mmCIF file of C-alpha atoms (C1' of nucleotides) in Angstrom:
data_model
loop_
_atom_site.group_PDB
_atom_site.id
_atom_site.type_symbol
_atom_site.label_atom_id
_atom_site.label_comp_id
_atom_site.label_asym_id
_atom_site.label_seq_id
_atom_site.Cartn_x
_atom_site.Cartn_y
_atom_site.Cartn_z
ATOM 1 C CA MET A 989 103.956 16.902 -131.855
ATOM 2 C CA SER A 990 103.121 14.934 -134.954
ATOM 3 C CA GLU A 991 99.508 15.860 -134.484
ATOM 4 C CA ASN A 992 99.518 17.827 -137.681
ATOM 5 C CA LEU A 993 100.531 14.791 -139.672
ATOM 6 C CA THR A 994 98.026 12.358 -141.028
ATOM 7 C CA VAL A 995 97.843 8.821 -139.785
ATOM 8 C CA PHE A 996 99.484 7.762 -143.023
ATOM 9 C CA GLN A 997 102.488 9.956 -142.357
ATOM 10 C CA ARG A 998 102.876 8.493 -138.903
ATOM 11 C CA ILE A 999 102.666 5.005 -140.328
ATOM 12 C CA TYR A 1000 105.356 5.796 -142.880
ATOM 13 C CA GLU A 1001 107.654 7.142 -140.165
ATOM 14 C CA VAL A 1002 107.230 3.970 -138.152
ATOM 15 C CA VAL A 1003 107.861 1.692 -141.125
ATOM 16 C CA LYS A 1004 111.015 3.641 -141.928
ATOM 17 C CA LYS A 1005 112.256 2.881 -138.432
ATOM 18 C CA ILE A 1006 112.191 -0.843 -138.964
ATOM 19 C CA PRO A 1007 115.870 -1.918 -138.910
ATOM 20 C CA LYS A 1008 117.361 -4.218 -141.480
ATOM 21 C CA GLY A 1009 117.031 -7.869 -140.612
ATOM 22 C CA LYS A 1010 113.785 -7.332 -138.720
ATOM 23 C CA VAL A 1011 110.142 -7.270 -139.654
ATOM 24 C CA ALA A 1012 107.037 -5.732 -138.121
ATOM 25 C CA THR A 1013 103.393 -6.655 -138.296
ATOM 26 C CA TYR A 1014 100.600 -4.344 -139.396
ATOM 27 C CA GLY A 1015 99.289 -4.483 -135.869
ATOM 28 C CA GLN A 1016 102.634 -3.369 -134.440
ATOM 29 C CA VAL A 1017 102.965 -0.497 -136.869
ATOM 30 C CA ALA A 1018 99.390 0.534 -136.182
ATOM 31 C CA LEU A 1019 99.961 0.398 -132.452
ATOM 32 C CA VAL A 1020 103.146 2.472 -132.554
ATOM 33 C CA ALA A 1021 101.519 4.866 -134.991
ATOM 34 C CA GLY A 1022 98.960 5.570 -132.342
ATOM 35 C CA ASN A 1023 96.117 3.059 -132.399
ATOM 36 C CA PRO A 1024 95.928 -0.756 -132.572
ATOM 37 C CA ARG A 1025 92.813 -0.557 -134.742
ATOM 38 C CA TRP A 1026 94.598 1.048 -137.637
ATOM 39 C CA ALA A 1027 95.798 -2.270 -139.012
ATOM 40 C CA ARG A 1028 93.639 -1.829 -142.101
ATOM 41 C CA VAL A 1029 94.699 1.742 -142.424
ATOM 42 C CA VAL A 1030 98.318 0.592 -142.363
ATOM 43 C CA GLY A 1031 97.631 -1.736 -145.239
ATOM 44 C CA TYR A 1032 95.889 1.020 -147.118
ATOM 45 C CA ALA A 1033 98.699 3.446 -146.351
ATOM 46 C CA LEU A 1034 101.332 1.106 -147.723
ATOM 47 C CA HIS A 1035 99.120 0.468 -150.709
ATOM 48 C CA VAL A 1036 99.283 4.115 -151.639
ATOM 49 C CA ASN A 1037 102.948 4.097 -150.598
ATOM 50 C CA PRO A 1038 104.224 7.475 -151.933
ATOM 51 C CA ASP A 1039 107.893 6.604 -151.420
ATOM 52 C CA PRO A 1040 108.513 2.892 -151.928
ATOM 53 C CA GLU A 1041 112.245 3.569 -152.057
ATOM 54 C CA THR A 1042 112.244 5.256 -148.690
ATOM 55 C CA ILE A 1043 109.658 3.115 -146.993
ATOM 56 C CA PRO A 1044 110.723 -0.541 -146.558
ATOM 57 C CA CYS A 1045 107.173 -1.729 -146.774
ATOM 58 C CA TYR A 1046 108.424 -5.197 -147.624
ATOM 59 C CA ARG A 1047 109.419 -5.518 -143.964
ATOM 60 C CA VAL A 1048 105.794 -5.318 -142.971
ATOM 61 C CA VAL A 1049 103.970 -8.612 -142.786
ATOM 62 C CA ASP A 1050 100.692 -9.715 -141.284
ATOM 63 C CA ARG A 1051 100.377 -10.759 -137.665
ATOM 64 C CA GLY A 1052 101.277 -14.379 -138.402
ATOM 65 C CA GLY A 1053 104.421 -13.414 -140.296
ATOM 66 C CA ARG A 1054 102.676 -14.144 -143.546
ATOM 67 C CA VAL A 1055 103.663 -11.997 -146.510
ATOM 68 C CA SER A 1056 100.984 -10.155 -148.454
ATOM 69 C CA PRO A 1057 98.888 -12.434 -150.696
ATOM 70 C CA ALA A 1058 99.067 -9.891 -153.490
ATOM 71 C CA PHE A 1059 102.245 -7.964 -152.944
ATOM 72 C CA VAL A 1060 102.220 -4.968 -155.260
ATOM 73 C CA PHE A 1061 105.975 -4.748 -155.715
ATOM 74 C CA GLY A 1062 106.046 -7.101 -158.653
ATOM 75 C CA GLY A 1063 105.183 -10.330 -156.944
ATOM 76 C CA GLN A 1064 105.000 -11.927 -153.573
ATOM 77 C CA ASN A 1065 108.228 -13.699 -154.394
ATOM 78 C CA VAL A 1066 110.073 -10.382 -154.634
ATOM 79 C CA GLN A 1067 109.151 -9.473 -151.078
ATOM 80 C CA ILE A 1068 110.330 -12.848 -149.834
ATOM 81 C CA GLU A 1069 113.660 -12.491 -151.630
ATOM 82 C CA MET A 1070 114.209 -9.030 -150.192
ATOM 83 C CA LEU A 1071 113.499 -10.223 -146.682
ATOM 84 C CA LYS A 1072 115.863 -13.138 -147.143
ATOM 85 C CA ALA A 1073 118.477 -10.669 -148.349
ATOM 86 C CA ASP A 1074 117.977 -8.789 -145.075
ATOM 87 C CA GLY A 1075 118.759 -11.941 -143.151
ATOM 88 C CA VAL A 1076 115.184 -12.846 -142.276
ATOM 89 C CA LYS A 1077 114.422 -16.555 -142.247
ATOM 90 C CA PHE A 1078 111.267 -18.263 -143.391
ATOM 91 C CA ILE A 1079 109.467 -21.215 -141.862
ATOM 92 C CA ASP A 1080 107.936 -21.964 -145.247
ATOM 93 C CA GLU A 1081 107.344 -20.346 -148.634
ATOM 94 C CA THR A 1082 105.051 -17.662 -147.355
ATOM 95 C CA HIS A 1083 105.713 -17.406 -143.621
ATOM 96 C CA VAL A 1084 108.482 -15.368 -142.051
ATOM 97 C CA ASP A 1085 110.060 -16.598 -138.833
ATOM 98 C CA ILE A 1086 108.087 -13.921 -137.013
ATOM 99 C CA LYS A 1087 108.827 -15.629 -133.723
ATOM 100 C CA ASN A 1088 112.469 -14.534 -133.927
ATOM 101 C CA PHE A 1089 112.476 -11.579 -136.348
ATOM 102 C CA CYS A 1090 109.440 -9.553 -135.312
ATOM 103 C CA ILE A 1091 110.686 -6.278 -133.828
ATOM 104 C CA LYS A 1092 109.536 -5.194 -130.398
ATOM 105 C CA THR A 1093 107.022 -2.375 -130.142
ATOM 106 C CA ASP A 1094 109.288 -0.228 -128.009
ATOM 107 C CA GLU A 1095 112.015 -0.513 -130.629
ATOM 108 C CA LEU A 1096 109.886 1.558 -132.972
ATOM 109 C CA MET A 1097 109.043 4.221 -130.457
ATOM 110 C "C1'" DG B 1075 79.040 15.426 -144.535
ATOM 111 C "C1'" DG B 1076 78.361 10.761 -146.767
ATOM 112 C "C1'" DC B 1077 80.013 6.456 -149.404
ATOM 113 C "C1'" DG B 1078 83.198 3.062 -151.068
ATOM 114 C "C1'" DT B 1079 87.534 0.937 -150.490
ATOM 115 C "C1'" DG B 1080 91.227 -2.009 -148.377
ATOM 116 C "C1'" DA B 1081 98.768 -5.033 -148.222
ATOM 117 C "C1'" DC B 1082 94.220 -6.187 -141.278
ATOM 118 C "C1'" DT B 1083 92.408 -9.022 -137.333
ATOM 119 C "C1'" DT B 1084 89.558 -12.072 -134.934
ATOM 120 C "C1'" DA B 1085 85.985 -15.490 -134.729
ATOM 121 C "C1'" DT B 1086 83.401 -19.266 -136.541
ATOM 122 C "C1'" DA B 1087 82.596 -23.565 -139.502
ATOM 123 C "C1'" DA C 554 94.941 -26.190 -142.811
ATOM 124 C "C1'" DT C 555 91.317 -22.963 -145.760
ATOM 125 C "C1'" DA C 556 86.958 -20.151 -146.347
ATOM 126 C "C1'" DT C 557 83.651 -16.894 -144.999
ATOM 127 C "C1'" DA C 558 81.687 -13.025 -141.962
ATOM 128 C "C1'" DA C 559 81.896 -9.116 -139.317
ATOM 129 C "C1'" DG C 560 84.365 -5.188 -137.027
ATOM 130 C "C1'" DC C 561 87.557 -1.863 -137.316
ATOM 131 C "C1'" DC C 562 89.089 3.071 -139.183
ATOM 132 C "C1'" DA C 563 91.465 6.773 -142.315
ATOM 133 C "C1'" DC C 564 91.669 8.468 -147.000
ATOM 134 C "C1'" DG C 565 89.751 10.212 -151.430
ATOM 135 C "C1'" DC C 566 85.946 11.459 -154.166
#
DNA sequence: GGCGTGACTTATA
DNA sequence: ATATAAGCCACGC
């Protein structure tokens, strides 16, 4: 199953599973998608994001809970505001409270 | 089949 | 804390 889909498709499916009020790291998405070394591929996949309205890519942050340095949605600030709207808290201007809002790997599987 | 690219990650200074 | 280097791998041309 799912072996016909590309890695990108798998990544998109995983990102879509992220519940509101939670965030996931590239590493987590990559791991659930099938391989922990696809972190860069995850970033690339979201960069080409074919369905930004279906894929909550703003819930994906780097492993330290840091938002993207060059968020493509119109500004890094936009991503932060959307996460705050989801109920996610920040420890500073660019760092999400990953310690309490990072979803568990098994929650995506 | 090969090359360049990148929203990552880890290590080092 | 930031900056730089190297490793990692799929996609598109």
